[in-house]
Amino acid sequence: MQFIQPDDKNTDDHTVVQITLPKPIAPGASVEFHIVFHDVLPKVVERTGYAHDFDMVGQWFPKVGVWWKNAWNCHQFHANTEFFADFGTFDVKITVPQNEIVGAGGDLVSSATNPDGTKTLTYHSEDVHDFSWTASPSFTVVEDSWTGSQGPVKIHLLISPGHESSSQRYIKAAKGSLQLFDEWYGPYPYDRLTMVDPPHGGADAGGMEYPTLITLGTGVHMPQGVLAPEVVTEHEFGHQYWYGMVATNEFEEAWLDEGINSYTEVKVMDALYGKNTSVLNFPFAQMGESGLQQIGYLADPAKDPISRFAWLFYNNNSYGGITYSKTATMLLTLEKVIGEDTLRQALHTYFMRYRFTHPTGEDFLKTIEEVSGKDLHWYFNQAVYGTQVLDYSLADAHSDPLKWWDAAAHDSKKSDKDEIYRTYVTVVRKGDFQFPVDLEVKFEDHTTATEHWDGQDRWVRYHYDRKTKIESAQIDAHNQITMDRDYFNNSYIEDANPRAAHKLRNIWVFASEWLSQLLAWLT
Ligand SMILES: [Zn+2]
């Protein structure tokens, strides 16, 4: 047995072990390992450990690497990387004091009390690639159930003291997510979902996914208008599909889990809680999920491509912003090219075809091309494999009398009904990302003009000769190009108040910083 460092040759790294067998395993033969290990839980850090009487037991046993693409795929533990493990069956016996309330990622098969004041619980779990559990004598247990296309699912919610008021918010978000994933992407095949609400002081155990067990997070006085308990429930539940069942290699292609999961978070949260109110919903302040993802992406959009290995990102912020939010944002923008329904169908096909198989990014992108019937290389080369930033700007818009030299023609005493104005509208591509852009021009007489520009050149200029002047011009009027770095330069309004725009921009910057904190907390 020896430690190996396949990623960086750092010989101080003892997170991967290689075992050389005395003789090779013949084709069709098998070998059985008995591994004795001990583990000491830390104080809660990075989603595992203890806080007071609460234990969250995750990442606690040696995992077997994945035989993938004809080789062992087994990466070192890095600060930014998440998981890759193979499917199997877990039979787990847990012995704890009798007063502990336990939740685990498996079905409880039996429970026996021991003479020494402990009890031994036996769990069984199939078609999963990890097993985690939690224990605390202070949990309140909330039982519920939901029935989908594959039958009933038992919901066990373990609530920490003081958080009872969030129980039904968690349950409603979980059932809504189960329902929409079942309808849109495919069935949830397990018969249980355990949801763990960490106590005050143990919040670092929250916002985490394991097969059929997720950890959440709330506060004692969580305002109804802050949808943090709902967002975390939906997000961690969504991982049951992309991390749990599709199970891509998160060391090498983290975006296939966290990124697709952030996109489905937008779709599910918006459907359940409203497009503009799915993150914040106060009379004085509202925000939807796509805005949240845009903020995450735009914090640092140009240092790393989505496709980079997770531990090679510029830093933690770039990893989070690109892997989660850029992926969500580029899929939202892709809706404009192939349609929202087609992208939903592509995700359904991808899930049904590749669940339990560890597919790659190429498999995902090919499925989108296949289902949409479109060649999308031009888009993926920029959005997935590139670092180009998208920014189209309405550079100039104005109307002048066509016969500007003819003073009589625009004499103010004379009726100007016959006066013809030439209107120019100029759109500039400020970024290196090329994407088709729609332009909408409105005139004072309520007539309009619409243009579709392929967005390839650096700029385009349109002109109109009409008996009316321009009132406004707008590119991407329905805000579908969510990758656009700057929405503030997308429109021109005659007599606009520049101070209002400036003030709005300040509020946007403030909200961005606050919300990116919320986003950084999800794992
Ligand atoms: Zn996540």
Short mmCIF file of C-alpha atoms and ligand atoms in Angstrom, two decimals:
data_model
loop_
_atom_site.label_atom_id
_atom_site.label_comp_id
_atom_site.label_asym_id
_atom_site.label_seq_id
_atom_site.Cartn_x
_atom_site.Cartn_y
_atom_site.Cartn_z
CA MET A 1 0.00 0.00 0.00
CA GLN A 2 1.42 3.40 -0.92
CA PHE A 3 0.24 7.00 -1.10
CA ILE A 4 0.12 8.42 -4.61
CA GLN A 5 -0.36 11.97 -5.89
CA PRO A 6 -1.78 11.70 -9.41
CA ASP A 7 -2.66 15.40 -9.67
CA ASP A 8 0.29 17.44 -8.42
CA LYS A 9 3.09 15.09 -7.24
CA ASN A 10 2.91 16.69 -3.78
CA THR A 11 4.37 13.86 -1.71
CA ASP A 12 2.96 15.36 1.53
CA ASP A 13 -0.54 14.64 0.21
CA HIS A 14 -1.81 11.41 1.78
CA THR A 15 -5.36 11.39 0.47
CA VAL A 16 -5.05 8.68 -2.17
CA VAL A 17 -3.78 5.18 -1.54
CA GLN A 18 -2.81 2.60 -4.16
CA ILE A 19 -2.79 -1.07 -3.36
CA THR A 20 -0.81 -3.44 -5.54
CA LEU A 21 -2.18 -6.97 -5.44
CA PRO A 22 0.12 -9.99 -5.19
CA LYS A 23 -1.30 -11.20 -8.50
CA PRO A 24 -3.57 -9.72 -11.18
CA ILE A 25 -7.31 -10.34 -11.08
CA ALA A 26 -8.33 -12.58 -13.98
CA PRO A 27 -11.17 -11.45 -16.26
CA GLY A 28 -14.49 -12.17 -14.55
CA ALA A 29 -12.82 -12.91 -11.21
CA SER A 30 -13.18 -10.75 -8.12
CA VAL A 31 -11.27 -9.79 -5.04
CA GLU A 32 -12.57 -8.91 -1.57
CA PHE A 33 -11.00 -6.24 0.64
CA HIS A 34 -11.43 -5.89 4.40
CA ILE A 35 -10.41 -2.38 5.40
CA VAL A 36 -10.18 -1.40 9.06
CA PHE A 37 -10.14 2.35 9.59
CA HIS A 38 -10.88 4.82 12.33
CA ASP A 39 -12.04 8.37 11.95
CA VAL A 40 -12.28 11.24 14.43
CA LEU A 41 -14.99 13.78 13.68
CA PRO A 42 -13.76 17.38 13.62
CA LYS A 43 -15.72 20.29 14.97
CA VAL A 44 -18.06 21.06 12.09
CA VAL A 45 -16.01 22.19 9.09
CA GLU A 46 -16.70 21.87 5.37
CA ARG A 47 -20.01 20.04 5.90
CA THR A 48 -18.85 17.36 8.31
CA GLY A 49 -18.24 17.10 12.05
CA TYR A 50 -19.91 17.82 15.37
CA ALA A 51 -21.43 20.86 17.07
CA HIS A 52 -22.54 20.39 20.71
CA ASP A 53 -24.71 17.25 20.66
CA PHE A 54 -25.10 17.23 16.86
CA ASP A 55 -23.06 14.96 14.60
CA MET A 56 -22.98 15.16 10.81
CA VAL A 57 -21.03 12.16 9.60
CA GLY A 58 -20.00 12.71 5.98
CA GLN A 59 -16.81 11.80 4.05
CA TRP A 60 -16.01 9.37 6.86
CA PHE A 61 -14.79 6.16 5.21
CA PRO A 62 -12.22 5.27 2.52
CA LYS A 63 -13.87 5.43 -0.89
CA VAL A 64 -12.97 3.19 -3.79
CA GLY A 65 -11.85 4.95 -6.97
CA VAL A 66 -13.83 4.70 -10.18
CA TRP A 67 -12.77 2.44 -13.04
CA TRP A 68 -13.59 4.86 -15.85
CA LYS A 69 -12.48 5.15 -19.47
CA ASN A 70 -10.32 2.03 -18.95
CA ALA A 71 -8.31 3.43 -16.03
CA TRP A 72 -8.62 4.10 -12.32
CA ASN A 73 -9.88 7.63 -11.84
CA CYS A 74 -8.93 8.69 -8.37
CA HIS A 75 -7.99 12.29 -7.64
CA GLN A 76 -6.44 13.82 -4.55
CA PHE A 77 -8.53 15.79 -2.08
CA HIS A 78 -8.39 19.47 -3.07
CA ALA A 79 -9.96 22.49 -1.40
CA ASN A 80 -12.32 23.13 -4.34
CA THR A 81 -13.14 19.66 -5.57
CA GLU A 82 -16.19 17.59 -4.82
CA PHE A 83 -16.93 13.97 -5.59
CA PHE A 84 -16.58 11.05 -7.91
CA ALA A 85 -17.36 7.53 -6.71
CA ASP A 86 -18.88 4.38 -8.14
CA PHE A 87 -22.28 2.88 -7.47
CA GLY A 88 -22.73 0.08 -5.00
CA THR A 89 -24.70 -1.40 -2.15
CA PHE A 90 -24.17 -0.20 1.40
CA ASP A 91 -25.00 -2.26 4.49
CA VAL A 92 -24.13 -0.12 7.49
CA LYS A 93 -24.43 -0.81 11.23
CA ILE A 94 -24.37 2.27 13.43
CA THR A 95 -23.99 1.94 17.23
CA VAL A 96 -24.86 5.06 19.20
CA PRO A 97 -26.24 5.95 22.69
CA GLN A 98 -29.92 5.03 22.98
CA ASN A 99 -31.09 8.64 23.30
CA GLU A 100 -29.71 9.61 19.86
CA ILE A 101 -32.11 10.33 17.01
CA VAL A 102 -30.43 9.13 13.81
CA GLY A 103 -31.01 9.92 10.14
CA ALA A 104 -29.13 8.16 7.35
CA GLY A 105 -28.92 7.76 3.59
CA GLY A 106 -30.50 4.30 3.59
CA ASP A 107 -33.54 2.28 4.66
CA LEU A 108 -33.59 1.32 8.34
CA VAL A 109 -33.62 -2.49 8.32
CA SER A 110 -33.42 -3.20 12.05
CA SER A 111 -32.82 -1.59 15.42
CA ALA A 112 -31.55 -3.41 18.53
CA THR A 113 -30.79 -2.13 22.01
CA ASN A 114 -27.56 -3.24 23.68
CA PRO A 115 -26.99 -3.87 27.43
CA ASP A 116 -24.37 -1.08 27.60
CA GLY A 117 -26.95 1.66 26.96
CA THR A 118 -26.30 1.82 23.23
CA LYS A 119 -28.38 0.76 20.26
CA THR A 120 -27.33 -0.64 16.90
CA LEU A 121 -29.17 0.51 13.79
CA THR A 122 -28.78 -1.35 10.51
CA TYR A 123 -29.23 0.49 7.20
CA HIS A 124 -29.32 -0.74 3.62
CA SER A 125 -28.91 1.37 0.50
CA GLU A 126 -28.62 0.36 -3.16
CA ASP A 127 -27.64 2.14 -6.38
CA VAL A 128 -25.86 4.94 -4.54
CA HIS A 129 -22.21 6.04 -4.45
CA ASP A 130 -21.93 7.37 -0.90
CA PHE A 131 -23.44 6.94 2.54
CA SER A 132 -23.75 9.57 5.26
CA TRP A 133 -25.62 9.84 8.54
CA THR A 134 -26.42 12.24 11.33
CA ALA A 135 -27.29 11.92 15.03
CA SER A 136 -28.51 14.23 17.77
CA PRO A 137 -30.71 13.74 20.85
CA SER A 138 -32.19 17.20 20.20
CA PHE A 139 -33.79 16.65 16.78
CA THR A 140 -37.53 16.99 16.32
CA VAL A 141 -38.65 14.46 13.70
CA VAL A 142 -41.17 15.55 11.08
CA GLU A 143 -42.49 12.71 8.91
CA ASP A 144 -44.22 13.29 5.60
CA SER A 145 -44.54 11.57 2.25
CA TRP A 146 -44.92 12.28 -1.42
CA THR A 147 -46.02 9.98 -4.22
CA GLY A 148 -44.51 10.26 -7.69
CA SER A 149 -44.33 8.20 -10.85
CA GLN A 150 -42.28 5.48 -9.10
CA GLY A 151 -44.44 5.23 -5.98
CA PRO A 152 -44.33 6.74 -2.49
CA VAL A 153 -41.29 8.50 -1.03
CA LYS A 154 -40.98 8.84 2.76
CA ILE A 155 -39.71 12.24 3.83
CA HIS A 156 -37.85 12.38 7.17
CA LEU A 157 -37.08 15.89 8.31
CA LEU A 158 -34.82 16.26 11.36
CA ILE A 159 -35.24 19.75 12.78
CA SER A 160 -32.89 21.39 15.27
CA PRO A 161 -34.16 23.33 18.30
CA GLY A 162 -35.55 26.79 17.50
CA HIS A 163 -35.96 26.06 13.78
CA GLU A 164 -39.43 24.51 13.95
CA SER A 165 -41.00 27.47 12.16
CA SER A 166 -39.06 26.52 8.99
CA SER A 167 -40.34 22.90 8.95
CA GLN A 168 -43.23 23.42 6.57
CA ARG A 169 -41.15 25.70 4.36
CA TYR A 170 -38.61 22.87 3.93
CA ILE A 171 -41.35 20.29 3.33
CA LYS A 172 -43.16 22.41 0.77
CA ALA A 173 -39.92 23.10 -1.14
CA ALA A 174 -38.97 19.40 -1.05
CA LYS A 175 -42.35 18.20 -2.33
CA GLY A 176 -42.46 20.88 -5.02
CA SER A 177 -38.96 19.89 -6.16
CA LEU A 178 -39.78 16.16 -6.15
CA GLN A 179 -42.86 16.89 -8.24
CA LEU A 180 -41.20 19.08 -10.87
CA PHE A 181 -38.09 16.89 -11.24
CA ASP A 182 -40.39 13.89 -11.68
CA GLU A 183 -42.45 15.71 -14.32
CA TRP A 184 -39.60 17.41 -16.17
CA TYR A 185 -36.43 15.34 -15.91
CA GLY A 186 -37.29 11.81 -14.81
CA PRO A 187 -38.37 9.66 -11.88
CA TYR A 188 -36.94 9.72 -8.35
CA PRO A 189 -36.40 5.97 -7.85
CA TYR A 190 -35.65 5.85 -4.12
CA ASP A 191 -38.28 5.31 -1.42
CA ARG A 192 -36.92 7.90 1.01
CA LEU A 193 -35.47 11.39 1.38
CA THR A 194 -33.84 12.41 4.67
CA MET A 195 -33.47 16.14 5.31
CA VAL A 196 -31.20 17.39 8.10
CA ASP A 197 -31.48 20.85 9.60
CA PRO A 198 -28.21 21.60 11.47
CA PRO A 199 -28.42 23.45 14.81
CA HIS A 200 -27.26 26.94 15.64
CA GLY A 201 -23.45 26.68 15.72
CA GLY A 202 -23.46 23.81 13.21
CA ALA A 203 -24.43 25.77 10.11
CA ASP A 204 -21.23 24.67 8.35
CA ALA A 205 -22.80 21.21 8.12
CA GLY A 206 -25.69 22.70 6.13
CA GLY A 207 -26.26 23.03 2.40
CA MET A 208 -24.85 19.63 1.43
CA GLU A 209 -25.85 16.66 -0.70
CA TYR A 210 -25.46 12.92 -0.17
CA PRO A 211 -27.46 10.16 -1.85
CA THR A 212 -31.00 10.32 -0.39
CA LEU A 213 -29.79 12.58 2.46
CA ILE A 214 -29.45 16.35 2.22
CA THR A 215 -28.53 19.00 4.77
CA LEU A 216 -30.33 22.32 4.87
CA GLY A 217 -30.05 25.60 6.78
CA THR A 218 -32.22 28.28 8.30
CA GLY A 219 -32.28 30.75 11.20
CA VAL A 220 -34.40 31.19 14.32
CA HIS A 221 -36.21 34.17 12.81
CA MET A 222 -35.98 33.52 9.08
CA PRO A 223 -38.18 36.13 7.35
CA GLN A 224 -40.73 34.72 4.89
CA GLY A 225 -39.37 37.10 2.25
CA VAL A 226 -35.88 35.55 2.33
CA LEU A 227 -36.24 32.23 0.54
CA ALA A 228 -32.98 30.76 1.86
CA PRO A 229 -34.59 27.60 3.37
CA GLU A 230 -36.40 26.99 0.08
CA VAL A 231 -33.34 27.63 -2.12
CA VAL A 232 -31.12 25.30 -0.09
CA THR A 233 -33.77 22.55 -0.08
CA GLU A 234 -34.29 22.75 -3.83
CA HIS A 235 -30.56 22.99 -4.55
CA GLU A 236 -29.55 20.00 -2.43
CA PHE A 237 -32.51 17.96 -3.65
CA GLY A 238 -31.54 18.69 -7.27
CA HIS A 239 -28.18 17.04 -6.55
CA GLN A 240 -30.04 13.72 -6.13
CA TYR A 241 -30.33 13.80 -9.91
CA TRP A 242 -27.10 15.32 -11.23
CA TYR A 243 -24.64 14.27 -8.49
CA GLY A 244 -26.54 11.26 -7.12
CA MET A 245 -27.81 9.45 -10.19
CA VAL A 246 -26.05 10.88 -13.27
CA ALA A 247 -22.89 10.99 -11.10
CA THR A 248 -20.41 12.82 -13.30
CA ASN A 249 -16.73 13.30 -12.47
CA GLU A 250 -16.79 16.43 -10.29
CA PHE A 251 -13.01 16.63 -10.08
CA GLU A 252 -12.70 17.04 -13.82
CA GLU A 253 -16.10 18.44 -14.84
CA ALA A 254 -17.67 20.03 -11.78
CA TRP A 255 -20.10 22.03 -13.92
CA LEU A 256 -22.02 18.92 -14.93
CA ASP A 257 -23.24 18.64 -11.36
CA GLU A 258 -23.16 22.07 -9.72
CA GLY A 259 -23.83 23.98 -12.93
CA ILE A 260 -26.71 21.93 -14.33
CA ASN A 261 -28.04 21.84 -10.77
CA SER A 262 -27.92 25.64 -10.56
CA TYR A 263 -29.81 25.87 -13.86
CA THR A 264 -32.53 23.49 -12.67
CA GLU A 265 -32.59 25.49 -9.42
CA VAL A 266 -33.61 28.54 -11.48
CA LYS A 267 -36.31 26.62 -13.34
CA VAL A 268 -37.80 24.86 -10.31
CA MET A 269 -37.60 27.81 -7.87
CA ASP A 270 -39.10 30.18 -10.46
CA ALA A 271 -41.95 27.75 -11.15
CA LEU A 272 -42.66 27.26 -7.43
CA TYR A 273 -42.13 30.79 -6.09
CA GLY A 274 -42.42 33.17 -9.05
CA LYS A 275 -39.89 34.29 -11.64
CA ASN A 276 -39.08 37.59 -9.96
CA THR A 277 -39.60 36.53 -6.34
CA SER A 278 -37.85 33.18 -6.00
CA VAL A 279 -34.94 34.51 -3.88
CA LEU A 280 -36.22 37.69 -2.22
CA ASN A 281 -39.87 38.57 -1.87
CA PHE A 282 -40.53 41.77 0.06
CA PRO A 283 -42.76 44.64 -1.03
CA PHE A 284 -39.63 46.84 -1.16
CA ALA A 285 -37.17 44.34 -2.64
CA GLN A 286 -37.63 41.38 -4.95
CA MET A 287 -35.21 39.14 -6.77
CA GLY A 288 -35.51 35.99 -8.83
CA GLU A 289 -33.11 33.09 -9.29
CA SER A 290 -31.77 34.10 -12.70
CA GLY A 291 -30.69 37.45 -11.23
CA LEU A 292 -28.92 35.61 -8.43
CA GLN A 293 -27.03 33.42 -10.91
CA GLN A 294 -26.09 36.43 -13.05
CA ILE A 295 -24.59 38.11 -10.00
CA GLY A 296 -22.59 35.00 -9.20
CA TYR A 297 -21.28 34.77 -12.77
CA LEU A 298 -20.45 38.42 -13.28
CA ALA A 299 -18.34 38.74 -10.13
CA ASP A 300 -15.36 37.34 -12.08
CA PRO A 301 -16.49 36.15 -15.53
CA ALA A 302 -13.31 35.89 -17.59
CA LYS A 303 -10.56 33.97 -15.78
CA ASP A 304 -11.60 30.34 -16.19
CA PRO A 305 -13.62 28.37 -18.75
CA ILE A 306 -16.45 26.22 -17.40
CA SER A 307 -14.62 23.12 -18.63
CA ARG A 308 -11.50 23.50 -16.43
CA PHE A 309 -10.51 20.80 -13.88
CA ALA A 310 -11.90 21.92 -10.51
CA TRP A 311 -8.58 22.24 -8.66
CA LEU A 312 -6.99 24.30 -11.43
CA PHE A 313 -9.30 27.32 -11.17
CA TYR A 314 -7.77 30.75 -10.51
CA ASN A 315 -9.26 30.81 -7.00
CA ASN A 316 -12.26 29.72 -4.97
CA ASN A 317 -14.44 32.62 -6.11
CA SER A 318 -13.76 31.94 -9.76
CA TYR A 319 -14.49 28.23 -9.21
CA GLY A 320 -17.85 29.02 -7.61
CA GLY A 321 -18.89 31.80 -9.97
CA ILE A 322 -18.01 29.86 -13.13
CA THR A 323 -18.94 26.30 -12.14
CA TYR A 324 -22.31 27.15 -10.59
CA SER A 325 -23.46 30.45 -12.00
CA LYS A 326 -21.84 30.74 -15.41
CA THR A 327 -23.16 27.28 -16.28
CA ALA A 328 -26.66 28.24 -15.12
CA THR A 329 -26.44 31.53 -17.00
CA MET A 330 -25.12 29.98 -20.23
CA LEU A 331 -27.95 27.42 -20.18
CA LEU A 332 -30.50 30.19 -19.61
CA THR A 333 -29.04 32.10 -22.58
CA LEU A 334 -29.13 28.88 -24.64
CA GLU A 335 -32.92 28.89 -24.17
CA LYS A 336 -33.00 31.85 -26.54
CA VAL A 337 -31.31 29.73 -29.23
CA ILE A 338 -33.17 26.41 -28.92
CA GLY A 339 -36.18 27.26 -26.72
CA GLU A 340 -36.92 26.56 -23.06
CA ASP A 341 -39.03 23.46 -23.78
CA THR A 342 -36.37 21.94 -26.04
CA LEU A 343 -33.70 22.42 -23.38
CA ARG A 344 -35.98 20.80 -20.80
CA GLN A 345 -36.49 17.86 -23.17
CA ALA A 346 -32.71 17.63 -23.68
CA LEU A 347 -32.15 17.46 -19.90
CA HIS A 348 -34.79 14.75 -19.67
CA THR A 349 -33.12 12.73 -22.44
CA TYR A 350 -29.68 13.24 -20.86
CA PHE A 351 -30.93 12.11 -17.43
CA MET A 352 -32.81 9.06 -18.69
CA ARG A 353 -30.00 7.94 -20.99
CA TYR A 354 -27.03 8.48 -18.68
CA ARG A 355 -28.29 7.99 -15.10
CA PHE A 356 -26.02 5.56 -13.18
CA THR A 357 -23.34 5.71 -15.91
CA HIS A 358 -20.88 8.64 -15.25
CA PRO A 359 -21.23 10.51 -18.57
CA THR A 360 -18.97 13.36 -19.75
CA GLY A 361 -19.49 16.96 -20.80
CA GLU A 362 -19.33 15.89 -24.44
CA ASP A 363 -22.20 13.46 -23.78
CA PHE A 364 -24.24 16.31 -22.31
CA LEU A 365 -23.55 18.79 -25.12
CA LYS A 366 -24.12 16.17 -27.85
CA THR A 367 -27.48 15.35 -26.28
CA ILE A 368 -28.51 19.01 -26.46
CA GLU A 369 -27.47 19.16 -30.12
CA GLU A 370 -29.27 15.91 -30.89
CA VAL A 371 -32.55 16.91 -29.19
CA SER A 372 -32.52 20.45 -30.61
CA GLY A 373 -31.40 19.30 -34.06
CA LYS A 374 -28.96 22.22 -34.14
CA ASP A 375 -25.19 22.50 -34.48
CA LEU A 376 -24.27 24.46 -31.35
CA HIS A 377 -20.46 24.30 -31.56
CA TRP A 378 -20.29 28.07 -32.13
CA TYR A 379 -22.04 28.56 -28.79
CA PHE A 380 -20.34 25.89 -26.69
CA ASN A 381 -16.88 26.88 -27.95
CA GLN A 382 -17.41 30.33 -26.47
CA ALA A 383 -19.65 29.61 -23.46
CA VAL A 384 -18.25 26.29 -22.20
CA TYR A 385 -14.69 26.02 -23.54
CA GLY A 386 -13.92 29.75 -23.79
CA THR A 387 -13.68 32.74 -21.50
CA GLN A 388 -15.17 35.32 -23.86
CA VAL A 389 -17.46 37.85 -22.22
CA LEU A 390 -20.73 38.89 -23.82
CA ASP A 391 -21.63 42.57 -23.89
CA TYR A 392 -23.70 44.28 -26.54
CA SER A 393 -24.24 47.98 -26.09
CA LEU A 394 -26.66 50.46 -27.55
CA ALA A 395 -24.00 52.98 -28.43
CA ASP A 396 -26.03 55.70 -30.08
CA ALA A 397 -29.59 56.58 -31.07
CA HIS A 398 -30.83 59.92 -32.38
CA SER A 399 -33.21 61.58 -34.85
CA ASP A 400 -32.47 64.66 -36.95
CA PRO A 401 -34.44 66.40 -39.70
CA LEU A 402 -33.55 64.73 -42.96
CA LYS A 403 -33.38 68.11 -44.74
CA TRP A 404 -31.26 69.65 -42.04
CA TRP A 405 -30.01 72.34 -44.42
CA ASP A 406 -33.52 73.46 -45.30
CA ALA A 407 -34.54 75.92 -42.58
CA ALA A 408 -38.01 76.36 -44.07
CA ALA A 409 -38.73 72.64 -43.85
CA HIS A 410 -38.46 72.63 -40.07
CA ASP A 411 -39.66 76.14 -39.30
CA SER A 412 -41.30 75.92 -35.92
CA LYS A 413 -44.25 78.03 -37.08
CA LYS A 414 -45.00 75.63 -39.85
CA SER A 415 -46.73 72.38 -39.09
CA ASP A 416 -43.98 69.74 -38.74
CA LYS A 417 -46.27 66.96 -39.83
CA ASP A 418 -44.50 66.70 -43.15
CA GLU A 419 -41.04 66.88 -41.66
CA ILE A 420 -39.06 63.71 -42.24
CA TYR A 421 -36.52 62.66 -39.64
CA ARG A 422 -33.59 60.37 -40.13
CA THR A 423 -33.07 58.15 -37.10
CA TYR A 424 -29.79 56.33 -36.51
CA VAL A 425 -29.43 53.48 -34.03
CA THR A 426 -26.00 51.96 -33.48
CA VAL A 427 -25.32 48.71 -31.64
CA VAL A 428 -21.75 47.85 -30.64
CA ARG A 429 -20.31 44.49 -29.64
CA LYS A 430 -18.06 45.38 -26.71
CA GLY A 431 -17.18 41.83 -25.72
CA ASP A 432 -15.49 39.01 -27.63
CA PHE A 433 -18.53 36.72 -27.31
CA GLN A 434 -20.59 36.67 -30.54
CA PHE A 435 -24.30 36.10 -30.19
CA PRO A 436 -27.38 37.11 -32.22
CA VAL A 437 -29.11 40.21 -30.88
CA ASP A 438 -32.61 41.63 -31.36
CA LEU A 439 -33.14 45.36 -31.49
CA GLU A 440 -36.45 47.05 -30.80
CA VAL A 441 -36.92 50.71 -31.78
CA LYS A 442 -39.96 52.76 -30.74
CA PHE A 443 -40.95 56.06 -32.28
CA GLU A 444 -42.95 58.97 -30.90
CA ASP A 445 -45.93 58.12 -33.11
CA HIS A 446 -46.03 54.64 -31.46
CA THR A 447 -44.72 52.86 -34.54
CA THR A 448 -41.89 50.38 -34.00
CA ALA A 449 -39.09 48.67 -35.86
CA THR A 450 -37.48 45.33 -35.03
CA GLU A 451 -34.07 44.15 -36.21
CA HIS A 452 -32.30 40.80 -35.89
CA TRP A 453 -28.54 41.19 -36.01
CA ASP A 454 -26.23 38.17 -36.13
CA GLY A 455 -23.88 39.99 -33.73
CA GLN A 456 -20.74 38.94 -35.63
CA ASP A 457 -19.21 42.28 -36.58
CA ARG A 458 -17.99 44.84 -34.05
CA TRP A 459 -20.95 47.13 -34.72
CA VAL A 460 -24.02 47.66 -36.83
CA ARG A 461 -25.95 50.84 -37.62
CA TYR A 462 -29.59 51.02 -38.71
CA HIS A 463 -31.34 54.05 -40.09
CA TYR A 464 -34.99 54.94 -40.57
CA ASP A 465 -36.55 57.85 -42.48
CA ARG A 466 -39.94 58.55 -40.90
CA LYS A 467 -42.23 61.43 -40.12
CA THR A 468 -41.51 60.85 -36.44
CA LYS A 469 -38.61 60.89 -34.00
CA ILE A 470 -37.18 58.11 -31.89
CA GLU A 471 -38.60 57.56 -28.43
CA SER A 472 -36.56 54.57 -27.26
CA ALA A 473 -34.31 51.77 -28.46
CA GLN A 474 -33.59 48.52 -26.69
CA ILE A 475 -31.55 45.40 -27.38
CA ASP A 476 -32.63 42.07 -25.87
CA ALA A 477 -35.91 43.62 -24.71
CA HIS A 478 -37.01 40.50 -22.83
CA ASN A 479 -33.69 40.06 -20.99
CA GLN A 480 -33.13 36.60 -22.47
CA ILE A 481 -29.39 37.03 -22.99
CA THR A 482 -28.56 36.42 -19.35
CA MET A 483 -24.83 36.20 -20.14
CA ASP A 484 -24.81 39.90 -21.06
CA ARG A 485 -22.32 41.50 -18.69
CA ASP A 486 -24.02 44.90 -18.57
CA TYR A 487 -27.79 45.37 -18.83
CA PHE A 488 -27.43 49.09 -18.23
CA ASN A 489 -26.04 49.77 -21.71
CA ASN A 490 -28.80 47.84 -23.50
CA SER A 491 -31.28 50.68 -23.88
CA TYR A 492 -31.66 54.26 -24.94
CA ILE A 493 -34.55 56.42 -23.82
CA GLU A 494 -34.95 60.00 -25.03
CA ASP A 495 -34.71 62.32 -22.00
CA ALA A 496 -33.59 59.53 -19.65
CA ASN A 497 -32.41 60.61 -16.25
CA PRO A 498 -28.77 59.50 -15.94
CA ARG A 499 -28.80 59.96 -12.15
CA ALA A 500 -31.57 57.39 -11.78
CA ALA A 501 -29.52 54.84 -13.69
CA HIS A 502 -26.50 55.64 -11.57
CA LYS A 503 -28.46 55.13 -8.37
CA LEU A 504 -29.88 51.84 -9.64
CA ARG A 505 -26.38 50.69 -10.47
CA ASN A 506 -25.27 51.39 -6.87
CA ILE A 507 -28.17 49.37 -5.46
CA TRP A 508 -27.30 46.57 -7.89
CA VAL A 509 -23.68 46.50 -6.72
CA PHE A 510 -24.78 46.42 -3.08
CA ALA A 511 -27.31 43.63 -3.68
CA SER A 512 -24.72 41.69 -5.68
CA GLU A 513 -22.29 41.56 -2.80
CA TRP A 514 -24.92 40.53 -0.28
CA LEU A 515 -26.43 37.85 -2.52
CA SER A 516 -23.12 36.38 -3.58
CA GLN A 517 -22.56 35.60 0.10
CA LEU A 518 -25.79 33.59 0.07
CA LEU A 519 -24.71 31.80 -3.09
CA ALA A 520 -21.24 30.98 -1.77
CA TRP A 521 -22.81 29.10 1.09
CA LEU A 522 -24.44 26.42 -1.09
CA THR A 523 -22.42 23.30 -1.88
ZN ZN B 1 -24.48 22.18 -4.98
#
